[in-house]
Short mmCIF file of C-alpha atoms in Angstrom, two decimals:
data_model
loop_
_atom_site.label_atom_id
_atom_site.label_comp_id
_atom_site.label_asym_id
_atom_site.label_seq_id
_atom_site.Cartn_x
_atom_site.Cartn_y
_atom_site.Cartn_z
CA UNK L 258 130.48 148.15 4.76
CA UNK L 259 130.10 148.75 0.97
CA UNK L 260 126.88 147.71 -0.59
CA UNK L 261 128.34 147.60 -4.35
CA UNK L 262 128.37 144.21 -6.05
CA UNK L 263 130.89 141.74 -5.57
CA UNK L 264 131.55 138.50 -6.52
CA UNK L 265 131.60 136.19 -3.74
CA UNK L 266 128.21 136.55 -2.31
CA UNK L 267 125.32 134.91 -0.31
CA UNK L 268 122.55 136.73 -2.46
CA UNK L 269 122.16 133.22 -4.51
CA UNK L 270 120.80 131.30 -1.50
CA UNK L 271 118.60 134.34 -0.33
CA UNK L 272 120.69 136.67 1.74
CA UNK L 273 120.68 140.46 1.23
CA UNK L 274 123.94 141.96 1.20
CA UNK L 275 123.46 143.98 3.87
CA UNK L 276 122.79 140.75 5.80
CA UNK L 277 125.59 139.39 4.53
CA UNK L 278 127.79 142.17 5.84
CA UNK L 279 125.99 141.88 9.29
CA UNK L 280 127.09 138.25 9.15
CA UNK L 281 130.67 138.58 7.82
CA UNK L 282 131.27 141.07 10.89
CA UNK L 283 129.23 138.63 13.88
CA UNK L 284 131.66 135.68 12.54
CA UNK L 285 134.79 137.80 13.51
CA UNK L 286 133.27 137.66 17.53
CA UNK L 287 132.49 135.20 19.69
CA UNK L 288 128.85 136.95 20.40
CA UNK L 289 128.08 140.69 20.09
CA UNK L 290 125.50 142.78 20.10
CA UNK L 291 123.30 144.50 17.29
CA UNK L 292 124.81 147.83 19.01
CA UNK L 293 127.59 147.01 18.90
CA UNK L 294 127.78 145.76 15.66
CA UNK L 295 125.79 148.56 14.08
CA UNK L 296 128.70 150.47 15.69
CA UNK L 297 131.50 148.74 14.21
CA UNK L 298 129.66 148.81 10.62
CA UNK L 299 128.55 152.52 10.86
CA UNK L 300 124.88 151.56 10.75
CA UNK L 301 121.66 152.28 12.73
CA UNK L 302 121.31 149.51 15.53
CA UNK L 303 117.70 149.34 14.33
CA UNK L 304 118.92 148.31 10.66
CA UNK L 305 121.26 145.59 12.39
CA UNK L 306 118.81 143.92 14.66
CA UNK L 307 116.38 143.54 11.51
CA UNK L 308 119.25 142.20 9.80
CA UNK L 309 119.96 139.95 12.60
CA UNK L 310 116.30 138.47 12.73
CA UNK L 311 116.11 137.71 9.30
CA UNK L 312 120.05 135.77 9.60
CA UNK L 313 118.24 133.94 12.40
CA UNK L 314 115.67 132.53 10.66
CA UNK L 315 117.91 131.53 7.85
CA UNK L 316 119.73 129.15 10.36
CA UNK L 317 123.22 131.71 10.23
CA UNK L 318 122.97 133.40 13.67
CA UNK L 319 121.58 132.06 17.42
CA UNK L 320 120.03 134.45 20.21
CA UNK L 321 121.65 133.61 23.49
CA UNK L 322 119.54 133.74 26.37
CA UNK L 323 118.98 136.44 28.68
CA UNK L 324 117.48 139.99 28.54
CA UNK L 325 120.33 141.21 26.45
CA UNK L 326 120.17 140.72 22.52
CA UNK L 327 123.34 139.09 22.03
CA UNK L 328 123.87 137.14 19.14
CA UNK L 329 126.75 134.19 18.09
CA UNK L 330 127.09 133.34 14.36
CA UNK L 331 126.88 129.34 13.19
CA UNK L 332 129.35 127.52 11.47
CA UNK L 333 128.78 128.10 7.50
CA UNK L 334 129.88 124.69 6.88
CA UNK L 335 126.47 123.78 7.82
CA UNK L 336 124.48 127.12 8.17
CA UNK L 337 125.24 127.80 4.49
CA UNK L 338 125.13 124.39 3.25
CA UNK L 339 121.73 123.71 4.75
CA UNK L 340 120.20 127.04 2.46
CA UNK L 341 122.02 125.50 -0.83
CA UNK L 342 119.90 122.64 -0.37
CA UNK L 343 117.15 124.71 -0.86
CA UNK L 344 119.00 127.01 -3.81
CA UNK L 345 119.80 124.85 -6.50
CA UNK L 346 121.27 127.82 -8.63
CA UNK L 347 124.61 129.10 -8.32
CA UNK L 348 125.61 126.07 -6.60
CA UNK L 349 128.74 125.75 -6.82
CA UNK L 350 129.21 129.46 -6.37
CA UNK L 351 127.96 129.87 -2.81
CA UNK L 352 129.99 126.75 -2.03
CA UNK L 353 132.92 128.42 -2.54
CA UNK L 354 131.22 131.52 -0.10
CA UNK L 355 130.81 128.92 2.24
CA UNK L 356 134.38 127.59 2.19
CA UNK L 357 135.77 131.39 2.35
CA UNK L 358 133.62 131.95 5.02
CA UNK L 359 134.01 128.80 7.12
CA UNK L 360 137.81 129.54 6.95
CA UNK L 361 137.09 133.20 8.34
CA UNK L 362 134.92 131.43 11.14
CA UNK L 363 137.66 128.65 12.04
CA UNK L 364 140.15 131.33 12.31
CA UNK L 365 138.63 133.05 15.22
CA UNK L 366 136.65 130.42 17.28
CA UNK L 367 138.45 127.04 18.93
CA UNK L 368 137.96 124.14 20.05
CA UNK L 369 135.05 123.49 17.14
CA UNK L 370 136.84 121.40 14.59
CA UNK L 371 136.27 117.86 14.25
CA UNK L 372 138.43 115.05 16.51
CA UNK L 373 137.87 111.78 17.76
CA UNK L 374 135.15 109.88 19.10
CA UNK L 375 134.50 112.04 21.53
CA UNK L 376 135.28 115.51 21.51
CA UNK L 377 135.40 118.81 24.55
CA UNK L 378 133.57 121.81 23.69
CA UNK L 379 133.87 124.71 25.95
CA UNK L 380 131.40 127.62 26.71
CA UNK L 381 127.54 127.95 25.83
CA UNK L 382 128.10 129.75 22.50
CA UNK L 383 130.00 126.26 21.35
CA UNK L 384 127.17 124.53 23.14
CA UNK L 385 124.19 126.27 21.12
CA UNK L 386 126.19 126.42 17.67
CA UNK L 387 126.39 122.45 18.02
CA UNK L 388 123.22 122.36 18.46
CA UNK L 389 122.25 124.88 15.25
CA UNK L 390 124.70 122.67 13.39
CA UNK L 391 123.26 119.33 14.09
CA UNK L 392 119.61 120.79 13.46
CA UNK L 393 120.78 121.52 9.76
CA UNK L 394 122.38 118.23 9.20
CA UNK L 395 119.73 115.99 10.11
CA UNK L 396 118.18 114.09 7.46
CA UNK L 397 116.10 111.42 8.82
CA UNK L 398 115.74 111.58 12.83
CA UNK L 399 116.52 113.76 15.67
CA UNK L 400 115.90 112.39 19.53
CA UNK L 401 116.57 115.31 21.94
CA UNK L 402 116.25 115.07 26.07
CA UNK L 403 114.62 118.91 27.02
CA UNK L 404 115.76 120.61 29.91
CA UNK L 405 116.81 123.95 31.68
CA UNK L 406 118.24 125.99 31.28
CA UNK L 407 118.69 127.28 27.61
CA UNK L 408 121.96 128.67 26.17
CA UNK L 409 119.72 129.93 23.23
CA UNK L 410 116.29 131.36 22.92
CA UNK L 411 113.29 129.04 23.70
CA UNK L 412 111.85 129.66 20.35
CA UNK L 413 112.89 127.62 17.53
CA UNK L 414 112.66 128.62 14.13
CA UNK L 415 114.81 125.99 12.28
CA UNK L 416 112.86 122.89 13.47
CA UNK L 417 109.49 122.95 11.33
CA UNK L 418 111.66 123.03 7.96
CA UNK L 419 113.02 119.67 9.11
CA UNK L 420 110.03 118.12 9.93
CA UNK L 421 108.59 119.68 6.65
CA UNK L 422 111.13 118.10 4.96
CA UNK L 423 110.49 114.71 6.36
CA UNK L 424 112.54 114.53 9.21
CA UNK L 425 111.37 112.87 12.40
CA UNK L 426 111.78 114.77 15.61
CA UNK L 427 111.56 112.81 18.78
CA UNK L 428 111.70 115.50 21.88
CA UNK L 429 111.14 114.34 26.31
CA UNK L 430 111.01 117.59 28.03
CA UNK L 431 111.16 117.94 31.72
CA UNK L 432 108.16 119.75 33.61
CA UNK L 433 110.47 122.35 34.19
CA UNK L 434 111.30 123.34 30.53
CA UNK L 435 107.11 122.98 30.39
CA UNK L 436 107.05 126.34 32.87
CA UNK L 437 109.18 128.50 30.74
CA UNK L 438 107.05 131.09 29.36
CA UNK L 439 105.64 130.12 26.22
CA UNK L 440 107.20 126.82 25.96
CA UNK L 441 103.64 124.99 25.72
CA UNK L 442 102.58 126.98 22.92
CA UNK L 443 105.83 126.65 21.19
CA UNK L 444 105.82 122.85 21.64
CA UNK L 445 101.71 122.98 20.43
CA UNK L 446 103.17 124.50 17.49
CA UNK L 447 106.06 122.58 16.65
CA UNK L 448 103.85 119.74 16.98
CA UNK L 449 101.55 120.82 14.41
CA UNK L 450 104.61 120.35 11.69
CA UNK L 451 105.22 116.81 13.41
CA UNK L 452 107.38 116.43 16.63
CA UNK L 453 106.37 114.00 18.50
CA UNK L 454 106.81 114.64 22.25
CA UNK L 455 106.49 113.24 26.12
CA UNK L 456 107.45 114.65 29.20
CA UNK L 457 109.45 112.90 32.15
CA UNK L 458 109.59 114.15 35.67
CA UNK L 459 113.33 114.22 36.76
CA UNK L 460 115.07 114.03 33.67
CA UNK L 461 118.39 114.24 34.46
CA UNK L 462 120.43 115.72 31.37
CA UNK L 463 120.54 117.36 28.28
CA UNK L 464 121.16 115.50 24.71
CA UNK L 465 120.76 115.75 21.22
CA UNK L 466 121.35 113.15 18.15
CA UNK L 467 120.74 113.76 14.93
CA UNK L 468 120.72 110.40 12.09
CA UNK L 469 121.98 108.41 15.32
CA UNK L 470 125.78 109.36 13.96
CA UNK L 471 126.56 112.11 16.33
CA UNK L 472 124.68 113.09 19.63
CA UNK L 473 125.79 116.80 21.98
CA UNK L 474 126.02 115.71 25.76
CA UNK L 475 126.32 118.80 28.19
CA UNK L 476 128.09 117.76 30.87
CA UNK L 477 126.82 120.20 32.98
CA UNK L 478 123.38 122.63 33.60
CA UNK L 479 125.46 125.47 35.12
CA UNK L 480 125.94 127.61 31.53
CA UNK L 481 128.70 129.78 32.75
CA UNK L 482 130.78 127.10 33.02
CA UNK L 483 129.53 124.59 30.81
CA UNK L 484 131.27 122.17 28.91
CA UNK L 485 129.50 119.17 26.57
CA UNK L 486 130.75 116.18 24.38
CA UNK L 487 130.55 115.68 20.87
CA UNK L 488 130.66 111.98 20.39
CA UNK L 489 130.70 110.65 17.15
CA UNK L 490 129.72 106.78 16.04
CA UNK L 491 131.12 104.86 18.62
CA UNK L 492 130.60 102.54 21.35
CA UNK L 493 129.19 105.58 23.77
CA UNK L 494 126.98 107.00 21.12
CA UNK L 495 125.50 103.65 20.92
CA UNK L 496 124.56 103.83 24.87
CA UNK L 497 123.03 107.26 24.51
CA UNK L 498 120.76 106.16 22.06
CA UNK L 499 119.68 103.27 24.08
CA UNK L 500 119.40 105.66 26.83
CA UNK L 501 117.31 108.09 24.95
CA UNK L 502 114.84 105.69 24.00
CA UNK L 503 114.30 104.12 27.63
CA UNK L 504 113.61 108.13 28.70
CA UNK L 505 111.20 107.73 25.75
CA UNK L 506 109.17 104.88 26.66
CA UNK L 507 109.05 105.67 30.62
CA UNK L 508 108.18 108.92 29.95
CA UNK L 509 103.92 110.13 28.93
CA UNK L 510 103.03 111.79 25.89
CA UNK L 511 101.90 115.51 26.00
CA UNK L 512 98.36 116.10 24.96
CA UNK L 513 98.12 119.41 22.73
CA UNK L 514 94.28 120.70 22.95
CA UNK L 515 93.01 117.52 23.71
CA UNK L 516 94.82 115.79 20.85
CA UNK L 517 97.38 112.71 21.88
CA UNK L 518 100.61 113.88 20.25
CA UNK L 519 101.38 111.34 17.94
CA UNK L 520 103.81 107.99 19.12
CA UNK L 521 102.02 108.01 22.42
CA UNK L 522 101.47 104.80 23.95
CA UNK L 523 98.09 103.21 24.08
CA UNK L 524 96.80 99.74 25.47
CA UNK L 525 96.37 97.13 22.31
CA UNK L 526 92.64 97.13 23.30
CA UNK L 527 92.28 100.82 22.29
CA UNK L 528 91.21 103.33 24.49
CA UNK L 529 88.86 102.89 27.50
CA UNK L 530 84.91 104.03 25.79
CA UNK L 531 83.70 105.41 29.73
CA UNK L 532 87.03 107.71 30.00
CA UNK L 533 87.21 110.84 30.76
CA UNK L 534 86.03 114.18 28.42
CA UNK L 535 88.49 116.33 26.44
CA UNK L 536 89.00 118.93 29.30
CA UNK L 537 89.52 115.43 31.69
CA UNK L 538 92.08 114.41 29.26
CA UNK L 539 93.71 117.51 29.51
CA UNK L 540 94.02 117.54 33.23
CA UNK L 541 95.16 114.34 33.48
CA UNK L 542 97.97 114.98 30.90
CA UNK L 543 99.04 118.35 32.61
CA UNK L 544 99.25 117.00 35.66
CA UNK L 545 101.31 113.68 34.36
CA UNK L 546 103.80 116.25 33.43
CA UNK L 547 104.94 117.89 36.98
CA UNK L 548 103.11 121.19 36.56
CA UNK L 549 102.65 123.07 39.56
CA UNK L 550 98.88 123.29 40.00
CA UNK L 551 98.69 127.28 39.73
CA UNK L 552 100.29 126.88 36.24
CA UNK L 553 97.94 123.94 35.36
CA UNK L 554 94.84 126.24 36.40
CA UNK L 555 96.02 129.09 34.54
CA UNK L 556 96.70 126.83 31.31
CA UNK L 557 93.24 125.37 31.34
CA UNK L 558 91.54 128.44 32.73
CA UNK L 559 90.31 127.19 36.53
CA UNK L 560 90.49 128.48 39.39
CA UNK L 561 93.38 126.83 41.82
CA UNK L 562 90.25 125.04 44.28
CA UNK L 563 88.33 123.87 41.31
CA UNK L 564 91.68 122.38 39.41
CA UNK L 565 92.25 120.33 42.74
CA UNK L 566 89.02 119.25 43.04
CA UNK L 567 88.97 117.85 39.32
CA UNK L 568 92.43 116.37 40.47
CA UNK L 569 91.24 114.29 43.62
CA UNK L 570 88.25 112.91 41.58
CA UNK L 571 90.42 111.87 39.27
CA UNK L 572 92.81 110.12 41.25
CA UNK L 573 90.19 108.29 42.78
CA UNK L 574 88.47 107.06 39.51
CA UNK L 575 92.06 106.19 38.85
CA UNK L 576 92.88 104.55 42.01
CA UNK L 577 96.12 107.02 41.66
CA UNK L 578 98.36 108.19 44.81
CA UNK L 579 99.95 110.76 43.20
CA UNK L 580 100.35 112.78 39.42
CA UNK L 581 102.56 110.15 38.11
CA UNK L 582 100.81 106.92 38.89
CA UNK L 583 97.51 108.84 37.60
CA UNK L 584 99.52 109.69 34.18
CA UNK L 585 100.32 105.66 33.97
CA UNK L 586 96.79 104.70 34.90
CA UNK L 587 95.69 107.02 32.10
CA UNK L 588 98.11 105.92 29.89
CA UNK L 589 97.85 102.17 30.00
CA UNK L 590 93.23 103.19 29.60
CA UNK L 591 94.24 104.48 26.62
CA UNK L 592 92.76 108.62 28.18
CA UNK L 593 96.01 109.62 26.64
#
């Protein structure tokens, strides 16, 4: 890979050459990785996997999941267009890189070009560079359904620049995608920049819409052999937004150190004055959410008897059966 100058480059939008290299080679495979890329560019793998982390958080390149760092490049149609926004110099310059490069990436991948209504993607590298894609074209909303398991890693670094720049992010997780490790203090921090989220028991599915114009339905939770439609403003876009929101209004906001996360419900009489403390508040959110009660007493730092014994005098002060009922009852006091 030379590093002399050359005239079609990413450098105007923030990319370092090398990177740039790194990036040109990862959008000739499917997924590789950074040994095996440092192998087929003749550099250290140490080199390449910094290169790799920095592409990452520019939006270019995803982290699959698993214990293996393998890596799948994003379409530059939106990858690239997303950091022009940002660039205003050279504009029309790293277009043009983006075209060139777009062209490279339609060459080797299929099944990724726009159709219909309602198109098939196949595979979770097509799965989790839809979803990349639709995080950098969202302008005003994004409503996502949260679920295992993950086709890309559970951190995600291209969501606070959208809510920075004013988009509104609208996430129900599962209690399941609540037990990943580290999921509650990435969702404590993404809610810091402004996503507003609730958690469901049983959630069924995965989706994603972005601007209510296209929405990514997997069509299956088994990732070797997944599959997921791309539908497009239509009829059955319309339905998955309705679905979305009635997910969103069944399901109980997630309280972030004691703090409602905002778009919560709350009775019009405002919240009940003889409620429960912060650390009651807590509990009574955690367990609304499906946690298993070892993970719940590790998260609030309890042993497992003294969690349970918080959680039966709640239920009775709530007149509650079971977790869910007592996240309602909570809910509709306004303890939430």
């Amino acid at each position: 890979m030379e590093e002399s100058g050359d005239s079609g480059s990413l450098r105007a939008v923030g990319v370092p050459r090398f990177d740039e290299g790194v990036y040109r080679t990862l959008l000739g495979h499917r997924d590789a990785t950074p040994a095996e890329l440092g192998r087929e560019l003749g550099f250290p793998t140490d080199r390449v996997d910094r290169a790799l982390t920095r592409l990452r958080l520019q939006g270019l390149v995803s982290r699959l999941s698993g214990r293996r760092r393998r890596y799948t490049a994003i379409d530059p149609d939106a990858a690239v267009e997303a950091l022009v926004r940002h660039r205003t110099t050279q504009l029309e310059a790293v277009r043009t890189t983006a075209m060139e490069l777009s062209s490279l990436f339609h060459s080797v991948q299929r099944g990724d070009g726009r159709g219909g209504a309602v198109e098939l993607l196949e595979g979770p590298q097509s799965l989790g560079r839809w979803f990349v894609r639709l995080q950098h074209q969202v302008r005003e909303e994004m409503l996502v359904l949260d679920r295992p398991p993950y086709a890309l890693a559970p951190s995600n670094p291209i969501e606070p620049g959208s809510l920075g720049g004013g988009v509104r992010w609208r996430a129900v997780y599962t209690p399941e995608a609540l037990e990943v490790p580290g999921a509650l203090e990435e969702i404590e921090r993404l809610a810091a920049f402004g996503e507003e989220s609730r958690v469901l028991p049983d959630l069924p599915m995965k989706l994603a819409i972005a601007d209510r114009q296209v929405a990514l339905l997997p069509l299956s939770l088994d990732l070797d052999t997944s599959r997921a439609l791309l539908v497009r403003e239509s009829t059955l876009l319309d339905a998955l937004i309705d679905l979305f929101e009635c997910y969103w209004v069944r399901a109980l906001p997630l309280v972030h150190g004691g703090r409602p996360t905002a778009g919560g419900p709350h009775p019009a009489g405002g919240p009940d004055p003889d409620g429960p403390d912060e650390a009651g508040r807590a509990l009574v959110a955690l367990l609304a959410s499906g946690m298993t009660d070892a993970a719940i007493a590790r998260r609030l730092g309890l042993s497992t008897r003294t969690m349970r014994r918080r959680t039966r005098r709640l239920f009775d002060e709530l007149s509650a059966s079971n977790r869910f009922q007592a996240g309602i009852q909570a809910a509709r006091r306004g303890w939430l």
